Amino acid sequence: MAIREIIRMGHPVLREKARPVREDEIKSGDLCRLVDDMIETLDDAGGIGLAAPQVGVGLQVAILNMPEGANRYGHFEAIPLTVCINPRMTTLDETRLEGYWEGCLSVPGLRGFVKRPQSLRLDYTDMDGVARQIEFNGFHATVCQHELDHLDGVLYVDRITDSRLLMFEEEFMRFVQPQGVQELSD
Ligand code: NI
């Protein structure tokens, strides 16, 4: 396993659509190595989600991992380590939007407020090639959409509707966080 470099906003790979993983690639050494490295890279960076394009690989692979009792997310239920290959999401309720302060390992030092649907179903293939389905609600739905956006070349900053709600992390901590807002950093 190895920690890979996380590429930052401005790198063209972050703006490309990732291609689906082929069936014959699913249990391959290359894909296993990629996923192992992504898990280690995410752990090292202290995030809760990472998509393959963020390590410069244009494949439809995303991982989520929100440990139990992580201080910053302590008031949310944990998401166990989930490796999603070729994920597809279906929004279950378009009308209910909720906003969170998002951050991104590829956009370091910034926070922005994004509203997204709060109920979705995720269909994906796991590392054994088995088709799986999970429902995500609330904050978890936001985390999931943020990661899937990376596979479409979309960054959370594209989804900010009020650019006054994009700011440096330091100013966010100083002026916004004391008001007790919910944040998400991956
Ligand atoms: Ni991100």
PDB file of N, CA, C and O in Angstrom, residues 5-68:
ATOM      1  N   GLU A   5      -0.491  10.924  -4.190  1.00  0.00           N
ATOM      2  CA  GLU A   5      -0.666  12.375  -4.165  1.00  0.00           C
ATOM      3  C   GLU A   5      -2.117  12.716  -4.512  1.00  0.00           C
ATOM      4  O   GLU A   5      -2.680  12.174  -5.464  1.00  0.00           O
ATOM      5  N   ILE A   6      -2.718  13.589  -3.727  1.00  0.00           N
ATOM      6  CA  ILE A   6      -4.072  14.066  -4.029  1.00  0.00           C
ATOM      7  C   ILE A   6      -3.939  15.305  -4.916  1.00  0.00           C
ATOM      8  O   ILE A   6      -3.306  16.291  -4.515  1.00  0.00           O
ATOM      9  N   ILE A   7      -4.516  15.220  -6.105  1.00  0.00           N
ATOM     10  CA  ILE A   7      -4.388  16.354  -7.026  1.00  0.00           C
ATOM     11  C   ILE A   7      -5.395  17.447  -6.646  1.00  0.00           C
ATOM     12  O   ILE A   7      -6.423  17.182  -6.017  1.00  0.00           O
ATOM     13  N   ARG A   8      -5.078  18.671  -7.033  1.00  0.00           N
ATOM     14  CA  ARG A   8      -5.873  19.815  -6.585  1.00  0.00           C
ATOM     15  C   ARG A   8      -6.600  20.476  -7.749  1.00  0.00           C
ATOM     16  O   ARG A   8      -6.225  20.318  -8.917  1.00  0.00           O
ATOM     17  N   MET A   9      -7.620  21.257  -7.370  1.00  0.00           N
ATOM     18  CA  MET A   9      -8.422  22.009  -8.332  1.00  0.00           C
ATOM     19  C   MET A   9      -7.505  22.751  -9.309  1.00  0.00           C
ATOM     20  O   MET A   9      -6.579  23.456  -8.881  1.00  0.00           O
ATOM     21  N   GLY A  10      -7.763  22.587 -10.583  1.00  0.00           N
ATOM     22  CA  GLY A  10      -6.900  23.146 -11.613  1.00  0.00           C
ATOM     23  C   GLY A  10      -6.250  22.029 -12.413  1.00  0.00           C
ATOM     24  O   GLY A  10      -5.939  22.194 -13.596  1.00  0.00           O
ATOM     25  N   HIS A  11      -6.083  20.864 -11.767  1.00  0.00           N
ATOM     26  CA  HIS A  11      -5.574  19.690 -12.485  1.00  0.00           C
ATOM     27  C   HIS A  11      -6.689  19.186 -13.411  1.00  0.00           C
ATOM     28  O   HIS A  11      -7.815  18.962 -12.961  1.00  0.00           O
ATOM     29  N   PRO A  12      -6.379  19.014 -14.698  1.00  0.00           N
ATOM     30  CA  PRO A  12      -7.449  18.660 -15.652  1.00  0.00           C
ATOM     31  C   PRO A  12      -8.182  17.359 -15.340  1.00  0.00           C
ATOM     32  O   PRO A  12      -9.377  17.250 -15.653  1.00  0.00           O
ATOM     33  N   VAL A  13      -7.521  16.386 -14.719  1.00  0.00           N
ATOM     34  CA  VAL A  13      -8.185  15.098 -14.446  1.00  0.00           C
ATOM     35  C   VAL A  13      -9.415  15.283 -13.552  1.00  0.00           C
ATOM     36  O   VAL A  13     -10.411  14.575 -13.681  1.00  0.00           O
ATOM     37  N   LEU A  14      -9.374  16.294 -12.669  1.00  0.00           N
ATOM     38  CA  LEU A  14     -10.518  16.533 -11.778  1.00  0.00           C
ATOM     39  C   LEU A  14     -11.740  17.035 -12.540  1.00  0.00           C
ATOM     40  O   LEU A  14     -12.844  17.065 -11.988  1.00  0.00           O
ATOM     41  N   ARG A  15     -11.532  17.450 -13.794  1.00  0.00           N
ATOM     42  CA  ARG A  15     -12.626  17.993 -14.602  1.00  0.00           C
ATOM     43  C   ARG A  15     -13.094  17.034 -15.678  1.00  0.00           C
ATOM     44  O   ARG A  15     -13.947  17.367 -16.493  1.00  0.00           O
ATOM     45  N   GLU A  16     -12.506  15.828 -15.699  1.00  0.00           N
ATOM     46  CA  GLU A  16     -12.898  14.849 -16.706  1.00  0.00           C
ATOM     47  C   GLU A  16     -13.919  13.873 -16.128  1.00  0.00           C
ATOM     48  O   GLU A  16     -13.946  13.636 -14.922  1.00  0.00           O
ATOM     49  N   LYS A  17     -14.713  13.298 -17.017  1.00  0.00           N
ATOM     50  CA  LYS A  17     -15.633  12.234 -16.591  1.00  0.00           C
ATOM     51  C   LYS A  17     -14.834  10.950 -16.449  1.00  0.00           C
ATOM     52  O   LYS A  17     -14.106  10.562 -17.369  1.00  0.00           O
ATOM     53  N   ALA A  18     -14.957  10.290 -15.314  1.00  0.00           N
ATOM     54  CA  ALA A  18     -14.247   9.025 -15.120  1.00  0.00           C
ATOM     55  C   ALA A  18     -14.943   7.932 -15.932  1.00  0.00           C
ATOM     56  O   ALA A  18     -16.155   7.976 -16.122  1.00  0.00           O
ATOM     57  N   ARG A  19     -14.184   6.957 -16.390  1.00  0.00           N
ATOM     58  CA  ARG A  19     -14.812   5.886 -17.168  1.00  0.00           C
ATOM     59  C   ARG A  19     -15.189   4.716 -16.259  1.00  0.00           C
ATOM     60  O   ARG A  19     -14.575   4.504 -15.206  1.00  0.00           O
ATOM     61  N   PRO A  20     -16.225   3.966 -16.643  1.00  0.00           N
ATOM     62  CA  PRO A  20     -16.617   2.814 -15.824  1.00  0.00           C
ATOM     63  C   PRO A  20     -15.491   1.780 -15.760  1.00  0.00           C
ATOM     64  O   PRO A  20     -14.718   1.637 -16.703  1.00  0.00           O
ATOM     65  N   VAL A  21     -15.416   1.076 -14.646  1.00  0.00           N
ATOM     66  CA  VAL A  21     -14.477  -0.033 -14.490  1.00  0.00           C
ATOM     67  C   VAL A  21     -15.064  -1.221 -15.250  1.00  0.00           C
ATOM     68  O   VAL A  21     -16.251  -1.525 -15.108  1.00  0.00           O
ATOM     69  N   ARG A  22     -14.248  -1.866 -16.092  1.00  0.00           N
ATOM     70  CA  ARG A  22     -14.730  -3.041 -16.833  1.00  0.00           C
ATOM     71  C   ARG A  22     -14.807  -4.245 -15.898  1.00  0.00           C
ATOM     72  O   ARG A  22     -14.085  -4.328 -14.909  1.00  0.00           O
ATOM     73  N   GLU A  23     -15.670  -5.195 -16.273  1.00  0.00           N
ATOM     74  CA  GLU A  23     -15.868  -6.363 -15.426  1.00  0.00           C
ATOM     75  C   GLU A  23     -14.560  -7.114 -15.169  1.00  0.00           C
ATOM     76  O   GLU A  23     -14.292  -7.560 -14.059  1.00  0.00           O
ATOM     77  N   ASP A  24     -13.733  -7.226 -16.223  1.00  0.00           N
ATOM     78  CA  ASP A  24     -12.484  -7.987 -16.073  1.00  0.00           C
ATOM     79  C   ASP A  24     -11.451  -7.235 -15.226  1.00  0.00           C
ATOM     80  O   ASP A  24     -10.436  -7.798 -14.841  1.00  0.00           O
ATOM     81  N   GLU A  25     -11.721  -5.976 -14.932  1.00  0.00           N
ATOM     82  CA  GLU A  25     -10.780  -5.202 -14.106  1.00  0.00           C
ATOM     83  C   GLU A  25     -11.104  -5.322 -12.616  1.00  0.00           C
ATOM     84  O   GLU A  25     -10.283  -4.970 -11.773  1.00  0.00           O
ATOM     85  N   ILE A  26     -12.322  -5.782 -12.326  1.00  0.00           N
ATOM     86  CA  ILE A  26     -12.809  -5.657 -10.954  1.00  0.00           C
ATOM     87  C   ILE A  26     -11.954  -6.378  -9.912  1.00  0.00           C
ATOM     88  O   ILE A  26     -11.669  -5.811  -8.873  1.00  0.00           O
ATOM     89  N   LYS A  27     -11.519  -7.594 -10.182  1.00  0.00           N
ATOM     90  CA  LYS A  27     -10.685  -8.254  -9.165  1.00  0.00           C
ATOM     91  C   LYS A  27      -9.203  -8.226  -9.536  1.00  0.00           C
ATOM     92  O   LYS A  27      -8.405  -8.993  -8.987  1.00  0.00           O
ATOM     93  N   SER A  28      -8.851  -7.357 -10.453  1.00  0.00           N
ATOM     94  CA  SER A  28      -7.460  -7.307 -10.923  1.00  0.00           C
ATOM     95  C   SER A  28      -6.537  -6.719  -9.863  1.00  0.00           C
ATOM     96  O   SER A  28      -6.966  -5.973  -8.978  1.00  0.00           O
ATOM     97  N   GLY A  29      -5.267  -7.062  -9.968  1.00  0.00           N
ATOM     98  CA  GLY A  29      -4.260  -6.521  -9.057  1.00  0.00           C
ATOM     99  C   GLY A  29      -4.213  -5.004  -9.100  1.00  0.00           C
ATOM    100  O   GLY A  29      -4.084  -4.347  -8.066  1.00  0.00           O
ATOM    101  N   ASP A  30      -4.347  -4.448 -10.297  1.00  0.00           N
ATOM    102  CA  ASP A  30      -4.277  -2.986 -10.451  1.00  0.00           C
ATOM    103  C   ASP A  30      -5.391  -2.302  -9.667  1.00  0.00           C
ATOM    104  O   ASP A  30      -5.163  -1.302  -8.980  1.00  0.00           O
ATOM    105  N   LEU A  31      -6.610  -2.849  -9.777  1.00  0.00           N
ATOM    106  CA  LEU A  31      -7.734  -2.206  -9.096  1.00  0.00           C
ATOM    107  C   LEU A  31      -7.604  -2.377  -7.575  1.00  0.00           C
ATOM    108  O   LEU A  31      -7.863  -1.437  -6.818  1.00  0.00           O
ATOM    109  N   CYS A  32      -7.181  -3.569  -7.145  1.00  0.00           N
ATOM    110  CA  CYS A  32      -6.999  -3.792  -5.704  1.00  0.00           C
ATOM    111  C   CYS A  32      -5.948  -2.833  -5.145  1.00  0.00           C
ATOM    112  O   CYS A  32      -6.129  -2.266  -4.072  1.00  0.00           O
ATOM    113  N   ARG A  33      -4.872  -2.667  -5.902  1.00  0.00           N
ATOM    114  CA  ARG A  33      -3.821  -1.736  -5.449  1.00  0.00           C
ATOM    115  C   ARG A  33      -4.354  -0.311  -5.375  1.00  0.00           C
ATOM    116  O   ARG A  33      -4.105   0.414  -4.415  1.00  0.00           O
ATOM    117  N   LEU A  34      -5.105   0.072  -6.412  1.00  0.00           N
ATOM    118  CA  LEU A  34      -5.673   1.427  -6.421  1.00  0.00           C
ATOM    119  C   LEU A  34      -6.537   1.648  -5.179  1.00  0.00           C
ATOM    120  O   LEU A  34      -6.399   2.652  -4.475  1.00  0.00           O
ATOM    121  N   VAL A  35      -7.417   0.679  -4.904  1.00  0.00           N
ATOM    122  CA  VAL A  35      -8.340   0.845  -3.775  1.00  0.00           C
ATOM    123  C   VAL A  35      -7.576   0.841  -2.449  1.00  0.00           C
ATOM    124  O   VAL A  35      -7.834   1.679  -1.573  1.00  0.00           O
ATOM    125  N   ASP A  36      -6.621  -0.079  -2.290  1.00  0.00           N
ATOM    126  CA  ASP A  36      -5.800  -0.095  -1.063  1.00  0.00           C
ATOM    127  C   ASP A  36      -5.105   1.250  -0.867  1.00  0.00           C
ATOM    128  O   ASP A  36      -5.067   1.793   0.240  1.00  0.00           O
ATOM    129  N   ASP A  37      -4.562   1.773  -1.945  1.00  0.00           N
ATOM    130  CA  ASP A  37      -3.863   3.056  -1.858  1.00  0.00           C
ATOM    131  C   ASP A  37      -4.824   4.199  -1.537  1.00  0.00           C
ATOM    132  O   ASP A  37      -4.495   5.108  -0.768  1.00  0.00           O
ATOM    133  N   MET A  38      -6.021   4.135  -2.122  1.00  0.00           N
ATOM    134  CA  MET A  38      -7.009   5.186  -1.830  1.00  0.00           C
ATOM    135  C   MET A  38      -7.405   5.154  -0.354  1.00  0.00           C
ATOM    136  O   MET A  38      -7.560   6.202   0.278  1.00  0.00           O
ATOM    137  N   ILE A  39      -7.555   3.936   0.195  1.00  0.00           N
ATOM    138  CA  ILE A  39      -7.928   3.815   1.605  1.00  0.00           C
ATOM    139  C   ILE A  39      -6.828   4.412   2.484  1.00  0.00           C
ATOM    140  O   ILE A  39      -7.093   5.179   3.416  1.00  0.00           O
ATOM    141  N   GLU A  40      -5.577   4.087   2.147  1.00  0.00           N
ATOM    142  CA  GLU A  40      -4.463   4.603   2.940  1.00  0.00           C
ATOM    143  C   GLU A  40      -4.322   6.121   2.777  1.00  0.00           C
ATOM    144  O   GLU A  40      -4.053   6.842   3.740  1.00  0.00           O
ATOM    145  N   THR A  41      -4.531   6.593   1.556  1.00  0.00           N
ATOM    146  CA  THR A  41      -4.420   8.036   1.274  1.00  0.00           C
ATOM    147  C   THR A  41      -5.503   8.809   2.028  1.00  0.00           C
ATOM    148  O   THR A  41      -5.233   9.861   2.623  1.00  0.00           O
ATOM    149  N   LEU A  42      -6.734   8.258   2.028  1.00  0.00           N
ATOM    150  CA  LEU A  42      -7.837   8.918   2.727  1.00  0.00           C
ATOM    151  C   LEU A  42      -7.574   8.945   4.231  1.00  0.00           C
ATOM    152  O   LEU A  42      -7.784   9.966   4.892  1.00  0.00           O
ATOM    153  N   ASP A  43      -7.096   7.829   4.736  1.00  0.00           N
ATOM    154  CA  ASP A  43      -6.799   7.737   6.159  1.00  0.00           C
ATOM    155  C   ASP A  43      -5.719   8.754   6.550  1.00  0.00           C
ATOM    156  O   ASP A  43      -5.847   9.477   7.541  1.00  0.00           O
ATOM    157  N   ASP A  44      -4.686   8.838   5.721  1.00  0.00           N
ATOM    158  CA  ASP A  44      -3.585   9.763   5.985  1.00  0.00           C
ATOM    159  C   ASP A  44      -4.066  11.220   5.940  1.00  0.00           C
ATOM    160  O   ASP A  44      -3.654  12.050   6.748  1.00  0.00           O
ATOM    161  N   ALA A  45      -4.976  11.512   5.006  1.00  0.00           N
ATOM    162  CA  ALA A  45      -5.439  12.891   4.836  1.00  0.00           C
ATOM    163  C   ALA A  45      -6.513  13.262   5.864  1.00  0.00           C
ATOM    164  O   ALA A  45      -6.819  14.434   6.045  1.00  0.00           O
ATOM    165  N   GLY A  46      -7.098  12.247   6.494  1.00  0.00           N
ATOM    166  CA  GLY A  46      -8.110  12.523   7.505  1.00  0.00           C
ATOM    167  C   GLY A  46      -9.446  12.942   6.928  1.00  0.00           C
ATOM    168  O   GLY A  46     -10.205  13.670   7.554  1.00  0.00           O
ATOM    169  N   GLY A  47      -9.768  12.475   5.721  1.00  0.00           N
ATOM    170  CA  GLY A  47     -11.058  12.803   5.117  1.00  0.00           C
ATOM    171  C   GLY A  47     -12.066  11.695   5.352  1.00  0.00           C
ATOM    172  O   GLY A  47     -11.775  10.694   6.020  1.00  0.00           O
ATOM    173  N   ILE A  48     -13.263  11.864   4.786  1.00  0.00           N
ATOM    174  CA  ILE A  48     -14.313  10.847   4.951  1.00  0.00           C
ATOM    175  C   ILE A  48     -14.735  10.243   3.614  1.00  0.00           C
ATOM    176  O   ILE A  48     -15.567   9.344   3.578  1.00  0.00           O
ATOM    177  N   GLY A  49     -14.157  10.730   2.523  1.00  0.00           N
ATOM    178  CA  GLY A  49     -14.457  10.158   1.220  1.00  0.00           C
ATOM    179  C   GLY A  49     -13.375  10.540   0.229  1.00  0.00           C
ATOM    180  O   GLY A  49     -12.714  11.580   0.387  1.00  0.00           O
ATOM    181  N   LEU A  50     -13.182   9.679  -0.764  1.00  0.00           N
ATOM    182  CA  LEU A  50     -12.161   9.960  -1.781  1.00  0.00           C
ATOM    183  C   LEU A  50     -12.586   9.274  -3.075  1.00  0.00           C
ATOM    184  O   LEU A  50     -13.051   8.138  -3.058  1.00  0.00           O
ATOM    185  N   ALA A  51     -12.424   9.986  -4.185  1.00  0.00           N
ATOM    186  CA  ALA A  51     -12.758   9.422  -5.485  1.00  0.00           C
ATOM    187  C   ALA A  51     -11.464   9.245  -6.284  1.00  0.00           C
ATOM    188  O   ALA A  51     -10.520  10.028  -6.127  1.00  0.00           O
ATOM    189  N   ALA A  52     -11.434   8.213  -7.144  1.00  0.00           N
ATOM    190  CA  ALA A  52     -10.206   7.893  -7.882  1.00  0.00           C
ATOM    191  C   ALA A  52      -9.631   9.090  -8.655  1.00  0.00           C
ATOM    192  O   ALA A  52      -8.405   9.267  -8.673  1.00  0.00           O
ATOM    193  N   PRO A  53     -10.474   9.931  -9.282  1.00  0.00           N
ATOM    194  CA  PRO A  53      -9.881  11.080  -9.987  1.00  0.00           C
ATOM    195  C   PRO A  53      -9.034  11.979  -9.073  1.00  0.00           C
ATOM    196  O   PRO A  53      -8.110  12.643  -9.542  1.00  0.00           O
ATOM    197  N   GLN A  54      -9.318  11.963  -7.773  1.00  0.00           N
ATOM    198  CA  GLN A  54      -8.535  12.799  -6.846  1.00  0.00           C
ATOM    199  C   GLN A  54      -7.101  12.299  -6.679  1.00  0.00           C
ATOM    200  O   GLN A  54      -6.250  13.028  -6.181  1.00  0.00           O
ATOM    201  N   VAL A  55      -6.858  11.027  -7.045  1.00  0.00           N
ATOM    202  CA  VAL A  55      -5.473  10.555  -7.072  1.00  0.00           C
ATOM    203  C   VAL A  55      -5.011  10.413  -8.526  1.00  0.00           C
ATOM    204  O   VAL A  55      -4.067   9.673  -8.824  1.00  0.00           O
ATOM    205  N   GLY A  56      -5.707  11.107  -9.416  1.00  0.00           N
ATOM    206  CA  GLY A  56      -5.271  11.190 -10.808  1.00  0.00           C
ATOM    207  C   GLY A  56      -5.672  10.012 -11.678  1.00  0.00           C
ATOM    208  O   GLY A  56      -5.147   9.862 -12.778  1.00  0.00           O
ATOM    209  N   VAL A  57      -6.616   9.195 -11.186  1.00  0.00           N
ATOM    210  CA  VAL A  57      -7.036   8.006 -11.943  1.00  0.00           C
ATOM    211  C   VAL A  57      -8.491   8.190 -12.394  1.00  0.00           C
ATOM    212  O   VAL A  57      -9.393   8.300 -11.558  1.00  0.00           O
ATOM    213  N   GLY A  58      -8.707   8.213 -13.692  1.00  0.00           N
ATOM    214  CA  GLY A  58     -10.037   8.489 -14.228  1.00  0.00           C
ATOM    215  C   GLY A  58     -10.937   7.275 -14.306  1.00  0.00           C
ATOM    216  O   GLY A  58     -11.466   6.937 -15.354  1.00  0.00           O
ATOM    217  N   LEU A  59     -11.122   6.613 -13.182  1.00  0.00           N
ATOM    218  CA  LEU A  59     -11.990   5.436 -13.099  1.00  0.00           C
ATOM    219  C   LEU A  59     -13.131   5.709 -12.126  1.00  0.00           C
ATOM    220  O   LEU A  59     -12.958   6.454 -11.155  1.00  0.00           O
ATOM    221  N   GLN A  60     -14.283   5.074 -12.363  1.00  0.00           N
ATOM    222  CA  GLN A  60     -15.449   5.272 -11.491  1.00  0.00           C
ATOM    223  C   GLN A  60     -15.317   4.430 -10.224  1.00  0.00           C
ATOM    224  O   GLN A  60     -15.946   3.384 -10.081  1.00  0.00           O
ATOM    225  N   VAL A  61     -14.489   4.918  -9.335  1.00  0.00           N
ATOM    226  CA  VAL A  61     -14.279   4.272  -8.039  1.00  0.00           C
ATOM    227  C   VAL A  61     -14.313   5.362  -6.967  1.00  0.00           C
ATOM    228  O   VAL A  61     -13.643   6.391  -7.109  1.00  0.00           O
ATOM    229  N   ALA A  62     -15.104   5.135  -5.924  1.00  0.00           N
ATOM    230  CA  ALA A  62     -15.138   6.097  -4.812  1.00  0.00           C
ATOM    231  C   ALA A  62     -15.184   5.315  -3.507  1.00  0.00           C
ATOM    232  O   ALA A  62     -15.771   4.232  -3.440  1.00  0.00           O
ATOM    233  N   ILE A  63     -14.538   5.846  -2.497  1.00  0.00           N
ATOM    234  CA  ILE A  63     -14.628   5.205  -1.188  1.00  0.00           C
ATOM    235  C   ILE A  63     -15.200   6.193  -0.167  1.00  0.00           C
ATOM    236  O   ILE A  63     -14.985   7.402  -0.249  1.00  0.00           O
ATOM    237  N   LEU A  64     -15.950   5.636   0.748  1.00  0.00           N
ATOM    238  CA  LEU A  64     -16.512   6.422   1.853  1.00  0.00           C
ATOM    239  C   LEU A  64     -16.039   5.757   3.137  1.00  0.00           C
ATOM    240  O   LEU A  64     -15.999   4.534   3.231  1.00  0.00           O
ATOM    241  N   ASN A  65     -15.697   6.555   4.113  1.00  0.00           N
ATOM    242  CA  ASN A  65     -15.299   5.978   5.405  1.00  0.00           C
ATOM    243  C   ASN A  65     -15.427   7.043   6.484  1.00  0.00           C
ATOM    244  O   ASN A  65     -14.604   7.943   6.589  1.00  0.00           O
ATOM    245  N   MET A  66     -16.503   6.946   7.240  1.00  0.00           N
ATOM    246  CA  MET A  66     -16.709   7.918   8.306  1.00  0.00           C
ATOM    247  C   MET A  66     -16.692   7.153   9.616  1.00  0.00           C
ATOM    248  O   MET A  66     -17.675   6.516   9.970  1.00  0.00           O
ATOM    249  N   PRO A  67     -15.549   7.160  10.304  1.00  0.00           N
ATOM    250  CA  PRO A  67     -15.434   6.326  11.503  1.00  0.00           C
ATOM    251  C   PRO A  67     -16.344   6.786  12.627  1.00  0.00           C
ATOM    252  O   PRO A  67     -16.684   7.971  12.726  1.00  0.00           O
ATOM    253  N   GLU A  68     -16.698   5.817  13.449  1.00  0.00           N
ATOM    254  CA  GLU A  68     -17.507   6.088  14.636  1.00  0.00           C
ATOM    255  C   GLU A  68     -16.719   6.987  15.582  1.00  0.00           C
ATOM    256  O   GLU A  68     -15.521   6.793  15.776  1.00  0.00           O
TER     257      GLU A  68
END
